[in-house]
Tab-separated table of C-alpha atoms in Angstrom:
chain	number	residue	atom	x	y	z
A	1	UNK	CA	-23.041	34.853	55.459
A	2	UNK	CA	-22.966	31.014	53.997
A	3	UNK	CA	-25.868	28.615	54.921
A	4	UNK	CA	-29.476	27.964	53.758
A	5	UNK	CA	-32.756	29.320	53.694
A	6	UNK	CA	-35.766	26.835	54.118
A	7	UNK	CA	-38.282	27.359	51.762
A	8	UNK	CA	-41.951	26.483	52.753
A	9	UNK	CA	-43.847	24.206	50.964
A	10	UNK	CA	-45.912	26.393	48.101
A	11	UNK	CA	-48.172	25.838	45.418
A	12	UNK	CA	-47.652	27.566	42.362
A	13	UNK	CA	-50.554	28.925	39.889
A	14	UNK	CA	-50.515	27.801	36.356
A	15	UNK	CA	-49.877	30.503	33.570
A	16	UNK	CA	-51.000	28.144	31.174
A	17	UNK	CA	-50.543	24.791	29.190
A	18	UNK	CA	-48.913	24.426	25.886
A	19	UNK	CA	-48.132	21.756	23.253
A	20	UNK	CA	-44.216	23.232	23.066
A	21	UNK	CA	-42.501	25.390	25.164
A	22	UNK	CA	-39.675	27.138	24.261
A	23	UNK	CA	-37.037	28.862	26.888
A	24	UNK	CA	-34.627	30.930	25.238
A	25	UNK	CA	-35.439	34.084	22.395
A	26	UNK	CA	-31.930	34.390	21.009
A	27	UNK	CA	-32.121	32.897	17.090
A	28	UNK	CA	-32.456	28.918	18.015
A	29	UNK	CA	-35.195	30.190	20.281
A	30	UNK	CA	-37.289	32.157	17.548
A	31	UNK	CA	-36.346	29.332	14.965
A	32	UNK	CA	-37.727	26.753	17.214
A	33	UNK	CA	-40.866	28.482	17.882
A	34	UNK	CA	-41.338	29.414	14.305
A	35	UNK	CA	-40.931	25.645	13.659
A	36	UNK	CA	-43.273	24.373	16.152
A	37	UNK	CA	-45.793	26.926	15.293
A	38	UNK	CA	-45.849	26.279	11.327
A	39	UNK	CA	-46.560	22.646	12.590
A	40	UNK	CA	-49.956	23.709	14.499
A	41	UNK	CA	-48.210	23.300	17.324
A	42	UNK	CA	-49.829	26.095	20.560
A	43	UNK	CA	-46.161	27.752	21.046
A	44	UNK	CA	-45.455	29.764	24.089
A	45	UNK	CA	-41.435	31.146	23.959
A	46	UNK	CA	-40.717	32.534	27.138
A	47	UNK	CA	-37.359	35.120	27.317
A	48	UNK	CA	-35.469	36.664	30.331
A	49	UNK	CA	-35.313	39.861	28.590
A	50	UNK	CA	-37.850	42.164	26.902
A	51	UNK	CA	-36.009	41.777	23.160
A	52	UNK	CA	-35.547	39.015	21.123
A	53	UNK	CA	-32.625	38.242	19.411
A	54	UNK	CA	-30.141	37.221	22.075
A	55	UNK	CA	-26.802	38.064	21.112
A	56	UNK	CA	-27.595	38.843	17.807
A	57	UNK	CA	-29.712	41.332	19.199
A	58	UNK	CA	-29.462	42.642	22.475
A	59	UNK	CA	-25.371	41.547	22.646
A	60	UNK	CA	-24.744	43.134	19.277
A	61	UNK	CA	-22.969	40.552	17.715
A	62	UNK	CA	-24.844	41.968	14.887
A	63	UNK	CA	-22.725	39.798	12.318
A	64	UNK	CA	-24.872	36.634	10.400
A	65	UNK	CA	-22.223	34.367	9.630
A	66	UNK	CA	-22.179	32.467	6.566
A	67	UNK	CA	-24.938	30.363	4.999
A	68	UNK	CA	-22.556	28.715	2.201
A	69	UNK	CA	-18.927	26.435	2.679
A	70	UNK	CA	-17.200	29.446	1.430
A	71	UNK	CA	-16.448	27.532	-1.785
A	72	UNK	CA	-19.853	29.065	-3.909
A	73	UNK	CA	-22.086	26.167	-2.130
A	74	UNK	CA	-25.008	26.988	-0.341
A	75	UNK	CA	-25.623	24.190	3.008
A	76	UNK	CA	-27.956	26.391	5.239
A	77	UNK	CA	-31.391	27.174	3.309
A	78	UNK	CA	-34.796	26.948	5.706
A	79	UNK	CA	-35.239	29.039	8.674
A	80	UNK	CA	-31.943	29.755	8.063
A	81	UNK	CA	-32.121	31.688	5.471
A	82	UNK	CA	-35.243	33.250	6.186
A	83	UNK	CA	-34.404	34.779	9.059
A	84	UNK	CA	-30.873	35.993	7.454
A	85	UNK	CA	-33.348	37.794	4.936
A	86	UNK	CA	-35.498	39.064	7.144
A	87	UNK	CA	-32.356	40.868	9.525
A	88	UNK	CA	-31.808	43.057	6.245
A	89	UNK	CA	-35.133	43.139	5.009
A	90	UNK	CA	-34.538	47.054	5.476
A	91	UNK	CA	-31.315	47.111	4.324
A	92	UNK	CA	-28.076	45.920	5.280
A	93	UNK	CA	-25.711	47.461	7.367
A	94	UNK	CA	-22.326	45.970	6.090
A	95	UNK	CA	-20.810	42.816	4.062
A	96	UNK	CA	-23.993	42.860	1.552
A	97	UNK	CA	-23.529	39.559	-0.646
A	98	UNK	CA	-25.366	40.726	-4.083
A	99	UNK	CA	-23.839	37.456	-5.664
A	100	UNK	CA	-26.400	35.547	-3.336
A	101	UNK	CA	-29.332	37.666	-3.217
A	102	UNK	CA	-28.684	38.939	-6.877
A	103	UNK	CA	-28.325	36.189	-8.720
A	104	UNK	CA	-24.944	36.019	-9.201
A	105	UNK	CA	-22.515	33.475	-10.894
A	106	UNK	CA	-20.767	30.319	-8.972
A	107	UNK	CA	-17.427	31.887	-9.498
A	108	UNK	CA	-18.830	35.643	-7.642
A	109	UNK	CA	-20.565	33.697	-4.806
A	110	UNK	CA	-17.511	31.354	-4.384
A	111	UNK	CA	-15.455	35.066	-3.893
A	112	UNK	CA	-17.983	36.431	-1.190
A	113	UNK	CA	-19.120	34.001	1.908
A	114	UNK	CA	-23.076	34.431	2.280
A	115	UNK	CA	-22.736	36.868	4.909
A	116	UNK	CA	-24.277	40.064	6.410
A	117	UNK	CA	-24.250	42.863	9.311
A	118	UNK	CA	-27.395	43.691	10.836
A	119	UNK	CA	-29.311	46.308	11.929
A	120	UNK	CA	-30.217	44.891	15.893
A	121	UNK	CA	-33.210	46.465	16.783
A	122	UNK	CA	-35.334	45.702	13.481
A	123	UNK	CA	-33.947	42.633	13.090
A	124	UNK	CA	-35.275	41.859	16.912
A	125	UNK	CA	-38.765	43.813	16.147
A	126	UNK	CA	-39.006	42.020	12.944
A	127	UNK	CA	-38.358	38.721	14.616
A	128	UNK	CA	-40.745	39.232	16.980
A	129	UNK	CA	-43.635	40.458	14.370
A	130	UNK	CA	-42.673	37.435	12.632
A	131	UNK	CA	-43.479	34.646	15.634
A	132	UNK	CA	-46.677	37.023	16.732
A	133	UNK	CA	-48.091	36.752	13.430
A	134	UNK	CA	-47.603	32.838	13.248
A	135	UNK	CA	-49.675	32.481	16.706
A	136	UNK	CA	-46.499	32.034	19.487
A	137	UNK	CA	-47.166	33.240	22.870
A	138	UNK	CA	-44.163	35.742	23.694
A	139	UNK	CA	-43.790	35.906	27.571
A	140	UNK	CA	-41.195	38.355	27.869
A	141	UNK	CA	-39.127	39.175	31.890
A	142	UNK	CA	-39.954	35.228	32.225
A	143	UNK	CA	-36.543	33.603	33.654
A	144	UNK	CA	-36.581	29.398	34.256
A	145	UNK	CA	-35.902	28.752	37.478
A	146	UNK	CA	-37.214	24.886	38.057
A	147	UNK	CA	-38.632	22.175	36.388
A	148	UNK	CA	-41.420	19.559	38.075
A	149	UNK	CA	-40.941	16.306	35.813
A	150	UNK	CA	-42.791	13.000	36.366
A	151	UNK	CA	-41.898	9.968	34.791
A	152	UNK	CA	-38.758	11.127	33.347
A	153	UNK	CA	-40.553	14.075	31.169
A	154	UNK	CA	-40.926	17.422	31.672
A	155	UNK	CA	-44.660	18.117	32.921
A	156	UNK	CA	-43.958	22.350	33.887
A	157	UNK	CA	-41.281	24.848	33.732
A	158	UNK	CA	-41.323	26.941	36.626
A	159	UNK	CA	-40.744	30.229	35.749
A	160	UNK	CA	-40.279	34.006	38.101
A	161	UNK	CA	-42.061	36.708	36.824
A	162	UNK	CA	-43.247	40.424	37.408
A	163	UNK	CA	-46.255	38.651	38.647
A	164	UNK	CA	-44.657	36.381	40.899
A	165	UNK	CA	-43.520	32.303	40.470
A	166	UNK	CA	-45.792	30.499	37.730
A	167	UNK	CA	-46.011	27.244	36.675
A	168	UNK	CA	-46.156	26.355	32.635
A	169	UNK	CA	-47.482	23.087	31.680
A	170	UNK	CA	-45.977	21.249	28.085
A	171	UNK	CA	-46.306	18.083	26.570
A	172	UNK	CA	-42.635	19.251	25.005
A	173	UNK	CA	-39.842	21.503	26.047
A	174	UNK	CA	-37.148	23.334	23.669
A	175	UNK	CA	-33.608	24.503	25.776
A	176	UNK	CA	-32.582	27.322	23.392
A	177	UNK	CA	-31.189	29.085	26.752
A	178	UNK	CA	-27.717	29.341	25.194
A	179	UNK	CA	-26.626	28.102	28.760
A	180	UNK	CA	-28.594	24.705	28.697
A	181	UNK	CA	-30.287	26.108	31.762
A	182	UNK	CA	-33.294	23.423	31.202
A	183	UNK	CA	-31.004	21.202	30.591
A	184	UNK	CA	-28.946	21.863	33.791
A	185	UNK	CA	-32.550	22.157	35.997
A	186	UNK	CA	-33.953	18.765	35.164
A	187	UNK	CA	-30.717	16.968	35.936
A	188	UNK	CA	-30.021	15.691	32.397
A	189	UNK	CA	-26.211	15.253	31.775
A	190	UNK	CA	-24.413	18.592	30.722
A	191	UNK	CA	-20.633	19.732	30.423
A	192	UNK	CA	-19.325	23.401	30.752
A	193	UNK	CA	-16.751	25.149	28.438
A	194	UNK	CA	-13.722	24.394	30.813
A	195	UNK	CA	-11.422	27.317	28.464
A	196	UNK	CA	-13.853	29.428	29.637
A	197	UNK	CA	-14.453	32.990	27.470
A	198	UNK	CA	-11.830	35.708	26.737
A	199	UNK	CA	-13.480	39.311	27.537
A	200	UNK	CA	-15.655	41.205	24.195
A	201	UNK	CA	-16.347	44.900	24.762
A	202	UNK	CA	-18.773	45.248	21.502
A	203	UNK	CA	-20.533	48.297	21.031
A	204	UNK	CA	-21.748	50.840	18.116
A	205	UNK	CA	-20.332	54.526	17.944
A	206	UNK	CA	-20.881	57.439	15.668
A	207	UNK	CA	-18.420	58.645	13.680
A	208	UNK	CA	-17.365	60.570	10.804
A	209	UNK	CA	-21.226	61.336	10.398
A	210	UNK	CA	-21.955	57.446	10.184
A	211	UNK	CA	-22.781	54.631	12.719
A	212	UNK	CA	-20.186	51.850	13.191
A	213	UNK	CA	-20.121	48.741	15.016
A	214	UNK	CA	-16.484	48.500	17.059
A	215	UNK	CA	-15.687	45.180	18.096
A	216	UNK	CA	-13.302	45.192	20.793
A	217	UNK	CA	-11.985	42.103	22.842
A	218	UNK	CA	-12.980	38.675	21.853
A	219	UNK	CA	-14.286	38.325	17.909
A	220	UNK	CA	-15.563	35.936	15.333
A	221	UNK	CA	-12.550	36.366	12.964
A	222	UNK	CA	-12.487	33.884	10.061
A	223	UNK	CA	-9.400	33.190	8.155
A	224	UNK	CA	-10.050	35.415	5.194
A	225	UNK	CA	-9.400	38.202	8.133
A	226	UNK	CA	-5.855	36.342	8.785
A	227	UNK	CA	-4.956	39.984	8.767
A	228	UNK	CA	-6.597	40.999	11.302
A	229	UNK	CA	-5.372	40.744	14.839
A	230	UNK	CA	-7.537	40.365	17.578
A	231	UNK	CA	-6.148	41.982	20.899
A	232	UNK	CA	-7.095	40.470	24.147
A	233	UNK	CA	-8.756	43.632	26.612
A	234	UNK	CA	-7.569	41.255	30.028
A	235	UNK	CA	-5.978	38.136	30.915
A	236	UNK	CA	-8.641	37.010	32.585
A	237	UNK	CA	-11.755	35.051	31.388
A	238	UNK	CA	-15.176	33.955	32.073
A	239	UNK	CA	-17.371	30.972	32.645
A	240	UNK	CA	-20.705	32.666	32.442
A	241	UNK	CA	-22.503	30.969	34.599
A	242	UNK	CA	-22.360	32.620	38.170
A	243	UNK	CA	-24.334	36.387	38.506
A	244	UNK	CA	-21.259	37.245	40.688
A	245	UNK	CA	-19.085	36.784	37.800
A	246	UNK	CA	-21.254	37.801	34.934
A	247	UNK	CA	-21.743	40.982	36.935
A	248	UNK	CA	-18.243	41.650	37.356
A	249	UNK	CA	-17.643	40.697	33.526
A	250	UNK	CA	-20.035	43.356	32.266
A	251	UNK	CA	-18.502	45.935	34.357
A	252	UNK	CA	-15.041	45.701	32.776
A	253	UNK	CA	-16.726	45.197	29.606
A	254	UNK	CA	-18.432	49.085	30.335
A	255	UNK	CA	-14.868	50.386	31.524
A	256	UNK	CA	-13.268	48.993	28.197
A	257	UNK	CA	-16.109	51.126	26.099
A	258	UNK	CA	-15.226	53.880	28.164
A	259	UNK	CA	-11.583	54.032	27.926
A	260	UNK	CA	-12.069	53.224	24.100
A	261	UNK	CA	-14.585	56.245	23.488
A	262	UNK	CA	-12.039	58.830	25.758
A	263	UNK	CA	-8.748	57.172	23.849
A	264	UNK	CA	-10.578	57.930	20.382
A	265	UNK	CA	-12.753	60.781	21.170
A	266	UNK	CA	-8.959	63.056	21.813
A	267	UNK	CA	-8.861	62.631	17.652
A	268	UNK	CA	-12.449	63.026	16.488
A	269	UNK	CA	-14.990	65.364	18.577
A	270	UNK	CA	-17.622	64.166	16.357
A	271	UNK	CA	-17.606	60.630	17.852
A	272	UNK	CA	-20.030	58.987	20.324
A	273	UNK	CA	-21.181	56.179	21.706
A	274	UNK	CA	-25.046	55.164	20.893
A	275	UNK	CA	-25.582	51.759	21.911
A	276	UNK	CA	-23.992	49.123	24.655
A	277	UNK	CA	-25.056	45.789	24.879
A	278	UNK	CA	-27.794	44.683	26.907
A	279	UNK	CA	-26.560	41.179	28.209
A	280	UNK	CA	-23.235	39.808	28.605
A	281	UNK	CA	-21.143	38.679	25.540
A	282	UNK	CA	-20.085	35.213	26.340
A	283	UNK	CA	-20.348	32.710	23.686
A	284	UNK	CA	-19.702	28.927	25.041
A	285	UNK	CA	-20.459	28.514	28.404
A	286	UNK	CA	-22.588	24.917	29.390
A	287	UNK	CA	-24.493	22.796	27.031
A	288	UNK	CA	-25.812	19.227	26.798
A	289	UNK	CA	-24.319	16.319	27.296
A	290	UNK	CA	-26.542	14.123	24.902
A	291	UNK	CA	-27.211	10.466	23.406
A	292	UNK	CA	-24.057	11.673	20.862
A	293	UNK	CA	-21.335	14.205	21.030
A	294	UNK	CA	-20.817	15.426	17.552
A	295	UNK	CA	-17.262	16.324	16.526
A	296	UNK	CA	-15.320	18.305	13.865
A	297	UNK	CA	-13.428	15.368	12.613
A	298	UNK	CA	-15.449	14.099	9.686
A	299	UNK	CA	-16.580	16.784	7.698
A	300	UNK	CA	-18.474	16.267	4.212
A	301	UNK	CA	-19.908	12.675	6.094
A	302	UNK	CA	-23.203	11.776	5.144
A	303	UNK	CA	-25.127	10.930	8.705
A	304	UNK	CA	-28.288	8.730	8.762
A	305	UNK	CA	-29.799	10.690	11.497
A	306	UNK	CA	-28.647	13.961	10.505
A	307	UNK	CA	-31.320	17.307	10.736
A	308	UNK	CA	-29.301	19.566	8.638
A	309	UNK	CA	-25.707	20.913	7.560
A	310	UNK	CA	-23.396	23.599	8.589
A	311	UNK	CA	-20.633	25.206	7.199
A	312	UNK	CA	-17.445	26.410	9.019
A	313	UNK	CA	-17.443	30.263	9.344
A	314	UNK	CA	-14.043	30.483	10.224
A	315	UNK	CA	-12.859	28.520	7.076
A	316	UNK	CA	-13.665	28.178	3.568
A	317	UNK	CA	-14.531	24.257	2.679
A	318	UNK	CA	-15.857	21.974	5.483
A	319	UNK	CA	-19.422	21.011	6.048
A	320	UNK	CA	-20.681	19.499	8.971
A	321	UNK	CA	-24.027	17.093	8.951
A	322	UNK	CA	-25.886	17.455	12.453
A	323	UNK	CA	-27.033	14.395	13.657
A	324	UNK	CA	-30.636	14.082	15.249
A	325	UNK	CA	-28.605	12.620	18.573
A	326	UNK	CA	-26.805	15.836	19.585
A	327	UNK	CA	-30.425	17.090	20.281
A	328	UNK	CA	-31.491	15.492	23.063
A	329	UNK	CA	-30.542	13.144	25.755
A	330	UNK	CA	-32.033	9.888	27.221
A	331	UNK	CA	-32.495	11.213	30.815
A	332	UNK	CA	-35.355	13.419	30.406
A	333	UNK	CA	-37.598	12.236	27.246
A	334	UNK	CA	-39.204	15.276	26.209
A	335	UNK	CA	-36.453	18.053	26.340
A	336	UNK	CA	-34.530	19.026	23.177
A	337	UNK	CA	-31.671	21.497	23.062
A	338	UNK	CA	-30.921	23.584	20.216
A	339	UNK	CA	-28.820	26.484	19.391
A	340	UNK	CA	-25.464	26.903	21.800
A	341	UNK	CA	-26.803	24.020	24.223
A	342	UNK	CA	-26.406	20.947	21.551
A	343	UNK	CA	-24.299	18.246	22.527
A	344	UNK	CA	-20.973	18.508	20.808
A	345	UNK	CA	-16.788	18.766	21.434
A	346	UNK	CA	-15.390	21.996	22.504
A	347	UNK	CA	-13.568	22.450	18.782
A	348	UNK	CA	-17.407	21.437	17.231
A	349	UNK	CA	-18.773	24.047	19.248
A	350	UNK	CA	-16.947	26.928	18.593
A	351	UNK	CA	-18.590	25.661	14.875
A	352	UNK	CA	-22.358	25.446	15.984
A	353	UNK	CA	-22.679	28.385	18.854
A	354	UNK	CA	-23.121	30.787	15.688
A	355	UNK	CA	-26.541	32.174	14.396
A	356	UNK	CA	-26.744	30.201	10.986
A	357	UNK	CA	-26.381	27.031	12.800
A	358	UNK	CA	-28.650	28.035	15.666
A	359	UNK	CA	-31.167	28.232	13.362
A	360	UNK	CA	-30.647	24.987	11.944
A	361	UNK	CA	-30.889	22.829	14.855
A	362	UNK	CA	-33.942	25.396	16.332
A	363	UNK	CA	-35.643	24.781	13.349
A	364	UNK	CA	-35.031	21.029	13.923
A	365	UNK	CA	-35.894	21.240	17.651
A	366	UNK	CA	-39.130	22.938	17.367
A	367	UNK	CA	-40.452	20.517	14.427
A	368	UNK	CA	-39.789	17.871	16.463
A	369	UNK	CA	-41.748	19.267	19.535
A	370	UNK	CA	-43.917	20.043	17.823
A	371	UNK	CA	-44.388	16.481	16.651
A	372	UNK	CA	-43.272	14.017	19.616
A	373	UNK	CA	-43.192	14.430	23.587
A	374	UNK	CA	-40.358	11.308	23.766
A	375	UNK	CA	-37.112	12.390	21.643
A	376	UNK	CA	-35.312	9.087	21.370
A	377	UNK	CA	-38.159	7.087	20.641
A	378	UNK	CA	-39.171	9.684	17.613
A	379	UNK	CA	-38.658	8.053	13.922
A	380	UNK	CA	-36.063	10.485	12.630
A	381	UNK	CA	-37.259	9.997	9.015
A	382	UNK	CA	-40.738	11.738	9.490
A	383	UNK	CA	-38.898	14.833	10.774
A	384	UNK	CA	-36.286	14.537	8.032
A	385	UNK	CA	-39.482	14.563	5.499
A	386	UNK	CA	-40.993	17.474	7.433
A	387	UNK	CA	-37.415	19.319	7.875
A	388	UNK	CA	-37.164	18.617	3.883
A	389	UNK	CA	-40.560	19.704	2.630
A	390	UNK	CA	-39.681	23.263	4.559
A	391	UNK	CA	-36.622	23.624	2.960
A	392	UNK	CA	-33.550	22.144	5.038
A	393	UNK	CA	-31.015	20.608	2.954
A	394	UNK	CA	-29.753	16.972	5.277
A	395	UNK	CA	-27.370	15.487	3.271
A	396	UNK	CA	-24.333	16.083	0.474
């Protein structure tokens, strides 16, 4: 049955008050609280699920794409790098790069992209370690579902809990949703992924007395994989946005696994599935609409403004600068975005929506939370010093 339900008037009990708050634990989440807290910032990071890690983690997109241009050039170092580091501080599961970690030569890193497969569940227990011993408040089963903002900022984030609806008070707020949910709450200006997202059916399996990730459905597949062909499980594809449609998404995702395992399993009786992912695998779904929209047309262009570089995974050469404008926009003063929700073209995203470059502009986000409660009023070059003293290469 369509129509409304009236709501009564209610007041809602503060959790507590914090100089940054971050919504979102995927990597641009834990970068930007890691950020915010190494700048005595009081962090809370609050996370729909009870993992952290996103789809790194809990969507097992377990794959930490390239920190270098694919030419034997390094362009991702800070955060970045630490937290590539820290997903195989145990070991790595696949694609180990021992010219980058081992000190190799220019000419043996320029053969083998700075890549690596993760283990998902240390990587996420690590993570979370990590932020815990730094001083962020984790609020895990925490989902966003309003913002109360006065005089164009952000005063709380309203949040549903186990405990019922809270109220969380900030001077500054990080969207590292992946969906720009804050963004989309306090009625800044966003835009959705109109292509919408083909179907992924990820999971790990054991077989032939090891455990594999199998990739099914949509993948990341650079060019150096020319070779391989990535086959489309359905025709149809998926917004993300609507629990109707998300629901129905994971479903066929589960029935894929299923009629992979049974296909397979006729050939090898020693083969089983051990893990499924935990949220849906959609990669581009809405994101901000900000003071800039950065594009892929001008790669290796030094940018004033710019917080950091990326790399293209899919291709061996470009690098992108990230301006300090595709952060936030000018409707609501003290909201950033980082990670999938930053303000760029549909061709740039597909770029930026990966974990290296989450962790770039989380990293960026949460210093300058951490710093400011009005984004376009902030003097970009004290968080370019700050960015720089921590590590994060900004220019060619």
């Amino acid at each position: 049955m369509d129509g409304f339900i009236v709501e009564e008037q209610r007041k809602t009990p503060v959790y507590g008050e914090y100089d940054v708050l971050v919504a979102g634990g995927g990597v641009a989440g834990i970068s930007a609280a890691l950020a915010a807290a190494r700048q005595d910032a009081r962090v809370i990071l609050i996370e729909r699920e009870y993992v952290l890690g996103g789809l790194a983690t809990l969507g097992l997109v377990t794959i930490y794409l390239p920190l270098c241009d694919g030419m034997g050039n390094q362009v991702i170092f800070g955060i970045g790098e630490e937290l590539l580091r820290l997903s195989i501080r145990h070991g790595a599961e696949d694609k180990y790069p021992a010219p980058w970690l081992e000190g190799g030569t220019f000419e043996e890193r320029k053969a083998v992209r700075f890549e690596v497969q993760f283990n998902p569940h240390l990587f996420a227990i690590e993570a979370e370690q990590l932020l815990l011993r730094e001083g962020v408040t984790i609020l895990y089963g925490a989902v966003a579902s309003a913002v109360s903002i006065e005089n164009g900022k952000i005063r709380a984030v309203i949040i549903e809990t186990k405990g019922g609806r809270k109220a969380i008070l900030a001077k500054s707020v990080v969207d590292a949703t992946g969906d720009a949910d804050i963004c989309y709450l306090s009625n800044a200006k966003t835009a959705v992924h109109a292509p919408k997202n083909p179907l992924a059916a990820w999971y790990y399996q054991y077989k032939d007395k090891s455990i594999r990730l199998r990739a099914q459905g949509f993948c990341d597949v650079s060019n150096d994989s020319s070779n391989q062909k990535v086959k489309p499980l359905t025709n149809r594809r998926f917004l993300g946005l609507d629990a109707k449609e998300l629901s129905e998404m994971v479903c066929l995702a589960h029935s894929k696994i299923l009629d992979d395992f049974i296909k397979h399993r006729k050939s090898s009786a020693d083969l089983w599935p051990v893990s499924i992912p935990a949220i849906p695998q959609v990669r581009m779904t809405r994101r901000l609409d900000g003071a800039c929209v950065l594009d892929d047309n001008n790669p290796h262009k030094n940018v004033d403004t710019s917080i950091g570089l990326t790399g293209d995974w899919r291709k061996r050469g470009p690098v992108f600068a990230i301006p300090f404008e595709a952060l936030y926009g000018n409707e609501v003063k003290n909201l950033i975005a980082s990670g999938r929700c930053i303000s760029v073209t549909d061709s740039m995203w597909d770029i930026t929506r990966v974990i290296p470059c989450c962790a770039v502009t989380g990293q960026a986000a949460g210093t300058a939370a951490a710093i400011t409660d009005d984004f376009p009023m902030l003097d970009v070059r004290k968080l370019q010093r700050i960015l720089v003293d921590n590590g994060v290469k900004i220019s060619f």
